[in-house]
């Protein structure tokens, strides 16, 4: 009997950014739900830890936005990390304990997914284009 395809529940966008004002480079991680909400733009509550070339995020649930103006879209969580260069493991764990682990190569101008789990509930997306700082 063929395996049931696992449904994607989250997307993580990972890309290098350059802050023109501070002239700093960093790596932005943005987690969002695949499902879009029609009443509010919820925030994803995440417990995060970064150490020893491993970034771990544990999803703790959703919370209402601080500003309760109506809006539509996915629930999100965003974190900016300074000084990431080289190979890193990125792990995302859901409330039910299931975990997806990715190996990322983080460069100054691009991020590449080197290894992804076979069955996953999250996809990691990186921009193909290079980052070019303002001259």
XYZ file of C-alpha atoms in Angstrom:
135
model
C 0.000 0.000 0.000
C 1.512 3.390 -0.999
C 2.312 5.869 1.727
C -0.005 8.788 2.221
C 1.749 11.995 1.169
C 2.403 14.243 4.149
C 0.729 17.629 3.926
C 2.879 20.744 4.169
C 1.792 22.912 7.085
C 4.579 25.513 7.199
C 7.049 27.373 5.022
C 10.348 28.817 6.195
C 11.933 31.500 4.043
C 15.672 31.888 4.676
C 17.653 34.632 3.008
C 20.572 36.963 3.587
C 19.774 40.622 4.142
C 21.856 43.768 4.121
C 20.869 46.674 6.355
C 21.944 49.809 4.534
C 21.739 52.079 7.573
C 23.886 49.886 9.862
C 25.843 48.326 6.957
C 25.327 44.907 8.556
C 24.662 41.560 6.935
C 22.475 38.997 8.618
C 20.262 36.023 7.794
C 16.503 36.325 8.078
C 14.323 33.300 8.890
C 10.572 33.734 8.411
C 8.201 30.934 9.412
C 4.637 31.049 8.164
C 1.654 28.762 8.032
C 0.485 27.419 4.679
C -3.061 28.048 5.882
C -4.213 31.654 5.661
C -6.467 33.189 8.285
C -9.302 35.547 7.442
C -9.945 37.353 10.749
C -6.472 38.224 12.036
C -2.842 37.784 11.106
C -1.781 35.558 13.978
C 1.741 35.218 15.331
C 3.329 31.790 15.714
C 4.654 31.332 19.247
C 8.132 29.832 18.903
C 10.728 28.813 21.458
C 14.038 29.263 19.687
C 17.609 28.308 20.439
C 20.757 28.800 18.366
C 24.080 27.234 19.369
C 26.883 25.113 17.885
C 25.818 25.498 14.245
C 22.269 24.342 15.061
C 19.125 26.460 15.087
C 16.145 24.870 16.823
C 12.609 26.184 16.755
C 9.813 24.604 18.785
C 6.328 25.703 17.775
C 4.240 26.439 20.868
C 1.012 27.465 19.131
C -0.619 30.597 17.758
C -1.309 33.846 19.537
C -3.440 36.815 18.602
C -1.621 39.820 17.266
C -0.787 42.704 19.617
C -2.789 45.015 17.358
C -6.242 43.556 16.846
C -7.016 45.176 13.525
C -8.638 42.799 11.054
C -6.320 41.335 8.457
C -5.842 38.258 6.370
C -2.839 36.079 5.728
C -0.709 33.365 7.237
C 0.455 33.250 10.852
C 4.139 34.234 11.048
C 7.298 34.287 13.161
C 10.448 36.119 12.065
C 13.970 35.997 13.484
C 17.122 37.702 12.260
C 20.500 36.071 13.007
C 23.842 37.893 12.780
C 27.099 36.266 11.703
C 25.805 32.981 10.278
C 28.283 31.636 7.730
C 28.861 28.040 6.684
C 26.856 24.880 7.287
C 24.021 24.900 9.837
C 21.351 22.467 10.915
C 17.854 23.942 11.139
C 15.323 21.918 13.162
C 11.605 22.700 13.448
C 9.524 20.774 15.996
C 5.730 20.806 16.177
C 3.537 20.531 19.266
C 3.045 16.791 18.624
C 6.835 16.259 18.851
C 7.430 15.601 15.148
C 10.580 17.264 13.861
C 12.000 18.165 10.465
C 15.756 18.802 10.197
C 17.407 20.588 7.279
C 21.078 21.208 6.504
C 21.684 24.708 5.160
C 24.746 26.328 3.634
C 24.585 29.991 4.606
C 26.735 32.387 2.628
C 27.073 36.130 2.495
C 24.845 36.408 -0.546
C 22.852 33.185 -0.713
C 21.425 30.290 1.273
C 21.298 26.756 -0.118
C 19.396 23.740 1.226
C 21.907 20.872 1.225
C 19.744 18.230 2.862
C 16.011 17.971 3.596
C 13.941 15.257 5.283
C 12.137 12.880 2.979
C 8.780 13.280 4.676
C 8.208 16.805 5.830
C 5.561 19.116 7.188
C 7.640 22.219 6.408
C 9.447 23.392 3.306
C 12.472 25.678 3.379
C 12.582 28.230 0.582
C 15.544 30.417 -0.375
C 15.753 33.118 -3.025
C 17.703 32.186 -6.155
C 18.947 35.682 -6.846
C 22.065 37.094 -5.232
C 21.951 39.893 -2.711
C 23.748 42.983 -3.937
C 24.537 45.702 -1.405
C 23.967 49.302 -2.344
C 27.134 50.974 -3.543
